[in-house]
Amino acid sequence: METQESDIETKLTFKDLGINDELCAACDRMGWKEPTAIQKEAIPIALKDRDVIGLAETGSGKTGAFGLPVLQALIAHPQRLFALVITPTRELAFQIKEQFEALGKAIGVSCCVIIGGLDMTAQALELAKRPHIIVATPGRLVDHLEKTKGFNLKALKYLIMDEADRILNMDFEEEIDKILKVLPRERRTMLFSATMTSKVNKLQRAHLRDATRVEVSTKYQTVSKLQQNMLFIPCKHKHMYLTYILNEIGNQTVIIFCATQLTTLRTALMLRNLGFSAIPLYGKMNQNKRLGALNKFKSRERSILLATDVASRGLDIPRVDYVINFDVPLHSKDYIHRVGRTARAGLSGISITFVSQYEVEVYQRIEQLLNMKLDVYPTVQEEVLVLQERVAEAERFAKLEMSRIDEKTGQKSKRKFNNSNRGDDTEESLGVRKRLKKKGGNFKK
């Protein structure tokens, strides 16, 4: 296997890489002035009709690295059901579709998204139109391959697996195997991943032929324009310090990462009661609400997005001023992905990580990964404590509102839980399905 290092400092254009004029114009319309490091490495190889395995951190321009070669090949050899992109999350699927449509607008590219949480019949109708590009999460794609009459991928020319490490970490191996078995052997495959895990390596050896490996980041690192801070505070005071910081930074865009869906929703309700324009985003929200939350934040209709790690990787939000880790991520590498939501595309950004008495050990592992000590974010304790009464009242409001939501949706949630199937590609539902399977339960029906 060939390996190429990314030490190229030369100013290259997309045309220099071999991209045709039509697609170069599309890049220009999208504001892509010059190729990113992974694009410089991967595009020329893909244009030579070779399999590619690309290792690059989140936010490095991987969609362009596979999207441009696929579209150029489509222009040269037009056909329906030309390429399949497999991705781990619904939000990332929609984002990839948007970029394909923007790049291929002038050539009339048709693209559809196949994900859990949306109506299968409507999706089957879209597939019947035979789009050029399908962007899918693994579970729902398998559902269509097994149940949608007349749908197959026997003529497919390109397979792309984006965020492959995360796909496999979410236990989609069985679904990936089923998909690979029905694809033609004569195809090009591109596999992109932030890390080369043992599972990714096994997949590469089994299903890529004479692949060229390109790597633009061999270690976990954050960008230089990101100011990273931490705050060591008692767990019970987290909401007070969060309120204090949001008051201090004013009307700037903030993503607040929480460990659980419960914390995400409760904190969002608490902040709303205090007058902040906060909106939650987590796995079990229905798909329209998830997209609505993301679009409101992107358009700055809401300045604060509270999210679980469903928003930590891959999402391209043009400008995020602050990232606050309300809870320290259990996996150190997730910290890199979270704070990577800010300081993108050469802009500066600030991250603040709250560390409670229960999270010290997990936080220390992050410092070891980064090989640095984070600065302490400046606060004035007296000013924080002044907020105690107001925050306590807002917490009571949030608790009551959560109780009302539970009463209102309890039976509905119970039915959804009992009827969960592979099409619901959330990490939470995956855990439920795996446990059911081990006990011999049938979750297909």
mmCIF file of N, CA and C in Angstrom, residues 98-191:
data_model
loop_
_atom_site.group_PDB
_atom_site.id
_atom_site.type_symbol
_atom_site.label_atom_id
_atom_site.label_comp_id
_atom_site.label_asym_id
_atom_site.label_seq_id
_atom_site.Cartn_x
_atom_site.Cartn_y
_atom_site.Cartn_z
ATOM 1 N N GLU A 98 -26.479 18.618 0.665
ATOM 2 C CA GLU A 98 -26.467 20.036 0.297
ATOM 3 C C GLU A 98 -25.205 20.395 -0.486
ATOM 4 N N GLN A 99 -24.062 19.841 -0.053
ATOM 5 C CA GLN A 99 -22.816 20.172 -0.741
ATOM 6 C C GLN A 99 -22.757 19.538 -2.128
ATOM 7 N N PHE A 100 -23.242 18.319 -2.267
ATOM 8 C CA PHE A 100 -23.302 17.693 -3.595
ATOM 9 C C PHE A 100 -24.197 18.512 -4.525
ATOM 10 N N GLU A 101 -25.344 18.943 -4.023
ATOM 11 C CA GLU A 101 -26.275 19.707 -4.865
ATOM 12 C C GLU A 101 -25.697 21.059 -5.243
ATOM 13 N N ALA A 102 -24.981 21.694 -4.309
ATOM 14 C CA ALA A 102 -24.368 22.996 -4.614
ATOM 15 C C ALA A 102 -23.251 22.843 -5.652
ATOM 16 N N LEU A 103 -22.412 21.824 -5.484
ATOM 17 C CA LEU A 103 -21.321 21.598 -6.437
ATOM 18 C C LEU A 103 -21.843 21.166 -7.804
ATOM 19 N N GLY A 104 -22.922 20.376 -7.813
ATOM 20 C CA GLY A 104 -23.427 19.816 -9.065
ATOM 21 C C GLY A 104 -24.623 20.534 -9.637
ATOM 22 N N LYS A 105 -24.917 21.726 -9.138
ATOM 23 C CA LYS A 105 -26.115 22.463 -9.585
ATOM 24 C C LYS A 105 -26.107 22.705 -11.094
ATOM 25 N N ALA A 106 -24.961 23.111 -11.626
ATOM 26 C CA ALA A 106 -24.884 23.469 -13.045
ATOM 27 C C ALA A 106 -25.039 22.247 -13.953
ATOM 28 N N ILE A 107 -24.761 21.053 -13.425
ATOM 29 C CA ILE A 107 -24.863 19.856 -14.270
ATOM 30 C C ILE A 107 -26.117 19.036 -13.952
ATOM 31 N N GLY A 108 -26.991 19.578 -13.094
ATOM 32 C CA GLY A 108 -28.284 18.940 -12.827
ATOM 33 C C GLY A 108 -28.206 17.655 -12.023
ATOM 34 N N VAL A 109 -27.313 17.617 -11.035
ATOM 35 C CA VAL A 109 -27.168 16.417 -10.210
ATOM 36 C C VAL A 109 -28.392 16.242 -9.310
ATOM 37 N N SER A 110 -28.905 15.017 -9.255
ATOM 38 C CA SER A 110 -30.004 14.714 -8.328
ATOM 39 C C SER A 110 -29.457 13.877 -7.176
ATOM 40 N N CYS A 111 -29.901 14.206 -5.978
ATOM 41 C CA CYS A 111 -29.344 13.580 -4.772
ATOM 42 C C CYS A 111 -30.472 13.355 -3.774
ATOM 43 N N CYS A 112 -30.469 12.210 -3.096
ATOM 44 C CA CYS A 112 -31.501 11.988 -2.075
ATOM 45 C C CYS A 112 -30.875 11.454 -0.790
ATOM 46 N N VAL A 113 -31.549 11.755 0.322
ATOM 47 C CA VAL A 113 -31.094 11.339 1.646
ATOM 48 C C VAL A 113 -31.975 10.201 2.137
ATOM 49 N N ILE A 114 -31.353 9.114 2.599
ATOM 50 C CA ILE A 114 -32.081 7.955 3.115
ATOM 51 C C ILE A 114 -31.645 7.749 4.566
ATOM 52 N N ILE A 115 -32.497 8.176 5.506
ATOM 53 C CA ILE A 115 -32.147 8.120 6.925
ATOM 54 C C ILE A 115 -33.348 7.665 7.747
ATOM 55 N N GLY A 116 -33.088 7.234 8.977
ATOM 56 C CA GLY A 116 -34.169 6.903 9.890
ATOM 57 C C GLY A 116 -34.914 8.151 10.326
ATOM 58 N N GLY A 117 -36.114 7.951 10.861
ATOM 59 C CA GLY A 117 -36.892 9.076 11.374
ATOM 60 C C GLY A 117 -37.793 9.735 10.354
ATOM 61 N N LEU A 118 -37.682 9.352 9.083
ATOM 62 C CA LEU A 118 -38.545 9.896 8.034
ATOM 63 C C LEU A 118 -39.321 8.752 7.377
ATOM 64 N N ASP A 119 -40.386 9.118 6.665
ATOM 65 C CA ASP A 119 -41.300 8.129 6.091
ATOM 66 C C ASP A 119 -40.623 7.281 5.015
ATOM 67 N N MET A 120 -40.688 5.965 5.181
ATOM 68 C CA MET A 120 -40.042 5.054 4.228
ATOM 69 C C MET A 120 -40.707 5.071 2.859
ATOM 70 N N THR A 121 -42.021 5.249 2.841
ATOM 71 C CA THR A 121 -42.727 5.252 1.553
ATOM 72 C C THR A 121 -42.288 6.435 0.695
ATOM 73 N N ALA A 122 -42.183 7.606 1.322
ATOM 74 C CA ALA A 122 -41.715 8.796 0.590
ATOM 75 C C ALA A 122 -40.290 8.590 0.085
ATOM 76 N N GLN A 123 -39.470 7.951 0.921
ATOM 77 C CA GLN A 123 -38.099 7.682 0.502
ATOM 78 C C GLN A 123 -38.070 6.681 -0.658
ATOM 79 N N ALA A 124 -38.943 5.667 -0.606
ATOM 80 C CA ALA A 124 -39.008 4.676 -1.689
ATOM 81 C C ALA A 124 -39.380 5.344 -3.023
ATOM 82 N N LEU A 125 -40.257 6.343 -2.959
ATOM 83 C CA LEU A 125 -40.631 7.088 -4.174
ATOM 84 C C LEU A 125 -39.445 7.865 -4.725
ATOM 85 N N GLU A 126 -38.641 8.433 -3.821
ATOM 86 C CA GLU A 126 -37.436 9.146 -4.261
ATOM 87 C C GLU A 126 -36.444 8.190 -4.912
ATOM 88 N N LEU A 127 -36.287 7.010 -4.311
ATOM 89 C CA LEU A 127 -35.364 6.025 -4.878
ATOM 90 C C LEU A 127 -35.838 5.526 -6.235
ATOM 91 N N ALA A 128 -37.166 5.470 -6.410
ATOM 92 C CA ALA A 128 -37.726 5.021 -7.692
ATOM 93 C C ALA A 128 -37.374 5.983 -8.823
ATOM 94 N N LYS A 129 -37.088 7.230 -8.489
ATOM 95 C CA LYS A 129 -36.684 8.228 -9.492
ATOM 96 C C LYS A 129 -35.225 8.048 -9.913
ATOM 97 N N ARG A 130 -34.517 7.121 -9.220
ATOM 98 C CA ARG A 130 -33.128 6.801 -9.529
ATOM 99 C C ARG A 130 -32.223 8.042 -9.528
ATOM 100 N N PRO A 131 -31.979 8.603 -8.368
ATOM 101 C CA PRO A 131 -31.091 9.774 -8.279
ATOM 102 C C PRO A 131 -29.651 9.401 -8.631
ATOM 103 N N HIS A 132 -28.829 10.389 -8.914
ATOM 104 C CA HIS A 132 -27.417 10.128 -9.198
ATOM 105 C C HIS A 132 -26.654 9.738 -7.931
ATOM 106 N N ILE A 133 -26.953 10.436 -6.837
ATOM 107 C CA ILE A 133 -26.216 10.240 -5.584
ATOM 108 C C ILE A 133 -27.199 9.883 -4.462
ATOM 109 N N ILE A 134 -26.875 8.859 -3.689
ATOM 110 C CA ILE A 134 -27.642 8.524 -2.481
ATOM 111 C C ILE A 134 -26.740 8.758 -1.278
ATOM 112 N N VAL A 135 -27.246 9.513 -0.304
ATOM 113 C CA VAL A 135 -26.528 9.711 0.962
ATOM 114 C C VAL A 135 -27.375 9.047 2.042
ATOM 115 N N ALA A 136 -26.795 8.098 2.769
ATOM 116 C CA ALA A 136 -27.620 7.262 3.655
ATOM 117 C C ALA A 136 -26.916 6.939 4.966
ATOM 118 N N THR A 137 -27.736 6.715 5.996
ATOM 119 C CA THR A 137 -27.248 6.071 7.212
ATOM 120 C C THR A 137 -27.445 4.568 7.018
ATOM 121 N N PRO A 138 -26.584 3.746 7.635
ATOM 122 C CA PRO A 138 -26.582 2.314 7.304
ATOM 123 C C PRO A 138 -27.883 1.579 7.589
ATOM 124 N N GLY A 139 -28.503 1.818 8.758
ATOM 125 C CA GLY A 139 -29.694 1.064 9.135
ATOM 126 C C GLY A 139 -30.845 1.234 8.176
ATOM 127 N N ARG A 140 -31.156 2.473 7.824
ATOM 128 C CA ARG A 140 -32.284 2.722 6.924
ATOM 129 C C ARG A 140 -31.989 2.240 5.509
ATOM 130 N N LEU A 141 -30.737 2.325 5.068
ATOM 131 C CA LEU A 141 -30.407 1.836 3.737
ATOM 132 C C LEU A 141 -30.644 0.325 3.646
ATOM 133 N N VAL A 142 -30.255 -0.413 4.689
ATOM 134 C CA VAL A 142 -30.496 -1.862 4.717
ATOM 135 C C VAL A 142 -31.995 -2.145 4.664
ATOM 136 N N ASP A 143 -32.795 -1.355 5.390
ATOM 137 C CA ASP A 143 -34.258 -1.523 5.348
ATOM 138 C C ASP A 143 -34.774 -1.439 3.911
ATOM 139 N N HIS A 144 -34.276 -0.455 3.154
ATOM 140 C CA HIS A 144 -34.747 -0.296 1.766
ATOM 141 C C HIS A 144 -34.234 -1.419 0.867
ATOM 142 N N LEU A 145 -32.995 -1.837 1.080
ATOM 143 C CA LEU A 145 -32.459 -2.933 0.270
ATOM 144 C C LEU A 145 -33.255 -4.216 0.480
ATOM 145 N N GLU A 146 -33.772 -4.398 1.695
ATOM 146 C CA GLU A 146 -34.519 -5.611 2.018
ATOM 147 C C GLU A 146 -36.005 -5.507 1.700
ATOM 148 N N LYS A 147 -36.561 -4.300 1.751
ATOM 149 C CA LYS A 147 -38.018 -4.167 1.686
ATOM 150 C C LYS A 147 -38.557 -3.386 0.492
ATOM 151 N N THR A 148 -37.744 -2.536 -0.121
ATOM 152 C CA THR A 148 -38.256 -1.692 -1.205
ATOM 153 C C THR A 148 -38.122 -2.410 -2.545
ATOM 154 N N LYS A 149 -39.246 -2.750 -3.116
ATOM 155 C CA LYS A 149 -39.287 -3.538 -4.343
ATOM 156 C C LYS A 149 -38.622 -2.786 -5.493
ATOM 157 N N GLY A 150 -37.745 -3.478 -6.185
ATOM 158 C CA GLY A 150 -37.102 -2.896 -7.368
ATOM 159 C C GLY A 150 -35.865 -2.076 -7.082
ATOM 160 N N PHE A 151 -35.550 -1.859 -5.806
ATOM 161 C CA PHE A 151 -34.384 -1.041 -5.478
ATOM 162 C C PHE A 151 -33.154 -1.923 -5.292
ATOM 163 N N ASN A 152 -32.120 -1.633 -6.037
ATOM 164 C CA ASN A 152 -30.834 -2.317 -5.835
ATOM 165 C C ASN A 152 -29.707 -1.381 -6.252
ATOM 166 N N LEU A 153 -28.492 -1.769 -5.909
ATOM 167 C CA LEU A 153 -27.316 -0.939 -6.194
ATOM 168 C C LEU A 153 -26.318 -1.709 -7.059
ATOM 169 N N LYS A 154 -26.824 -2.570 -7.931
ATOM 170 C CA LYS A 154 -25.952 -3.449 -8.717
ATOM 171 C C LYS A 154 -25.124 -2.694 -9.753
ATOM 172 N N ALA A 155 -25.573 -1.487 -10.129
ATOM 173 C CA ALA A 155 -24.835 -0.730 -11.150
ATOM 174 C C ALA A 155 -23.956 0.369 -10.540
ATOM 175 N N LEU A 156 -23.883 0.421 -9.223
ATOM 176 C CA LEU A 156 -23.155 1.490 -8.530
ATOM 177 C C LEU A 156 -21.688 1.566 -8.961
ATOM 178 N N LYS A 157 -21.188 2.780 -9.134
ATOM 179 C CA LYS A 157 -19.796 2.972 -9.541
ATOM 180 C C LYS A 157 -18.895 3.441 -8.396
ATOM 181 N N TYR A 158 -19.460 4.171 -7.424
ATOM 182 C CA TYR A 158 -18.657 4.710 -6.324
ATOM 183 C C TYR A 158 -19.323 4.434 -4.973
ATOM 184 N N LEU A 159 -18.508 3.989 -4.018
ATOM 185 C CA LEU A 159 -18.937 3.879 -2.624
ATOM 186 C C LEU A 159 -18.019 4.755 -1.781
ATOM 187 N N ILE A 160 -18.620 5.615 -0.979
ATOM 188 C CA ILE A 160 -17.856 6.464 -0.052
ATOM 189 C C ILE A 160 -18.356 6.210 1.354
ATOM 190 N N MET A 161 -17.445 5.930 2.272
ATOM 191 C CA MET A 161 -17.799 5.835 3.690
ATOM 192 C C MET A 161 -17.165 7.004 4.417
ATOM 193 N N ASP A 162 -17.985 7.921 4.891
ATOM 194 C CA ASP A 162 -17.494 9.112 5.585
ATOM 195 C C ASP A 162 -17.590 8.893 7.088
ATOM 196 N N GLU A 163 -16.613 9.402 7.836
ATOM 197 C CA GLU A 163 -16.541 9.187 9.291
ATOM 198 C C GLU A 163 -16.624 7.691 9.596
ATOM 199 N N ALA A 164 -15.796 6.912 8.890
ATOM 200 C CA ALA A 164 -15.868 5.450 8.992
ATOM 201 C C ALA A 164 -15.627 4.952 10.409
ATOM 202 N N ASP A 165 -14.728 5.618 11.129
ATOM 203 C CA ASP A 165 -14.456 5.185 12.506
ATOM 204 C C ASP A 165 -15.692 5.292 13.373
ATOM 205 N N ARG A 166 -16.463 6.348 13.160
ATOM 206 C CA ARG A 166 -17.668 6.520 13.973
ATOM 207 C C ARG A 166 -18.768 5.550 13.556
ATOM 208 N N ILE A 167 -18.880 5.293 12.252
ATOM 209 C CA ILE A 167 -19.866 4.312 11.772
ATOM 210 C C ILE A 167 -19.638 2.971 12.462
ATOM 211 N N LEU A 168 -18.382 2.551 12.512
ATOM 212 C CA LEU A 168 -18.066 1.239 13.075
ATOM 213 C C LEU A 168 -18.130 1.251 14.602
ATOM 214 N N ASN A 169 -17.782 2.366 15.225
ATOM 215 C CA ASN A 169 -17.887 2.465 16.688
ATOM 216 C C ASN A 169 -19.335 2.428 17.156
ATOM 217 N N MET A 170 -20.265 2.798 16.271
ATOM 218 C CA MET A 170 -21.685 2.774 16.610
ATOM 219 C C MET A 170 -22.312 1.399 16.320
ATOM 220 N N ASP A 171 -21.461 0.406 16.119
ATOM 221 C CA ASP A 171 -21.919 -0.974 15.937
ATOM 222 C C ASP A 171 -22.778 -1.177 14.692
ATOM 223 N N PHE A 172 -22.377 -0.523 13.604
ATOM 224 C CA PHE A 172 -23.064 -0.724 12.332
ATOM 225 C C PHE A 172 -22.377 -1.784 11.469
ATOM 226 N N GLU A 173 -21.496 -2.575 12.058
ATOM 227 C CA GLU A 173 -20.730 -3.539 11.266
ATOM 228 C C GLU A 173 -21.644 -4.515 10.517
ATOM 229 N N GLU A 174 -22.676 -4.996 11.179
ATOM 230 C CA GLU A 174 -23.591 -5.950 10.543
ATOM 231 C C GLU A 174 -24.275 -5.321 9.338
ATOM 232 N N GLU A 175 -24.744 -4.065 9.497
ATOM 233 C CA GLU A 175 -25.412 -3.375 8.388
ATOM 234 C C GLU A 175 -24.433 -3.103 7.243
ATOM 235 N N ILE A 176 -23.203 -2.704 7.575
ATOM 236 C CA ILE A 176 -22.194 -2.439 6.541
ATOM 237 C C ILE A 176 -21.897 -3.712 5.750
ATOM 238 N N ASP A 177 -21.782 -4.838 6.448
ATOM 239 C CA ASP A 177 -21.540 -6.119 5.764
ATOM 240 C C ASP A 177 -22.660 -6.438 4.776
ATOM 241 N N LYS A 178 -23.915 -6.213 5.201
ATOM 242 C CA LYS A 178 -25.059 -6.484 4.324
ATOM 243 C C LYS A 178 -25.020 -5.590 3.080
ATOM 244 N N ILE A 179 -24.648 -4.317 3.280
ATOM 245 C CA ILE A 179 -24.584 -3.382 2.146
ATOM 246 C C ILE A 179 -23.479 -3.796 1.177
ATOM 247 N N LEU A 180 -22.309 -4.114 1.720
ATOM 248 C CA LEU A 180 -21.166 -4.458 0.868
ATOM 249 C C LEU A 180 -21.422 -5.716 0.038
ATOM 250 N N LYS A 181 -22.220 -6.647 0.585
ATOM 251 C CA LYS A 181 -22.503 -7.894 -0.132
ATOM 252 C C LYS A 181 -23.346 -7.677 -1.387
ATOM 253 N N VAL A 182 -24.134 -6.607 -1.428
ATOM 254 C CA VAL A 182 -25.009 -6.385 -2.587
ATOM 255 C C VAL A 182 -24.442 -5.353 -3.562
ATOM 256 N N LEU A 183 -23.242 -4.851 -3.292
ATOM 257 C CA LEU A 183 -22.624 -3.885 -4.198
ATOM 258 C C LEU A 183 -21.767 -4.612 -5.229
ATOM 259 N N PRO A 184 -21.621 -4.025 -6.419
ATOM 260 C CA PRO A 184 -20.777 -4.666 -7.439
ATOM 261 C C PRO A 184 -19.308 -4.662 -7.030
ATOM 262 N N ARG A 185 -18.568 -5.685 -7.397
ATOM 263 C CA ARG A 185 -17.136 -5.749 -7.078
ATOM 264 C C ARG A 185 -16.359 -4.714 -7.879
ATOM 265 N N GLU A 186 -16.806 -4.468 -9.102
ATOM 266 C CA GLU A 186 -16.123 -3.474 -9.950
ATOM 267 C C GLU A 186 -16.656 -2.082 -9.613
ATOM 268 N N ARG A 187 -16.066 -1.491 -8.612
ATOM 269 C CA ARG A 187 -16.468 -0.140 -8.195
ATOM 270 C C ARG A 187 -15.236 0.540 -7.619
ATOM 271 N N ARG A 188 -15.329 1.833 -7.437
ATOM 272 C CA ARG A 188 -14.284 2.569 -6.720
ATOM 273 C C ARG A 188 -14.789 2.815 -5.303
ATOM 274 N N THR A 189 -13.876 2.707 -4.333
ATOM 275 C CA THR A 189 -14.250 2.888 -2.932
ATOM 276 C C THR A 189 -13.351 3.943 -2.302
ATOM 277 N N MET A 190 -13.979 4.865 -1.588
ATOM 278 C CA MET A 190 -13.220 5.871 -0.825
ATOM 279 C C MET A 190 -13.676 5.816 0.628
ATOM 280 N N LEU A 191 -12.726 5.698 1.498
ATOM 281 C CA LEU A 191 -13.018 5.566 2.923
ATOM 282 C C LEU A 191 -12.324 6.704 3.660
#
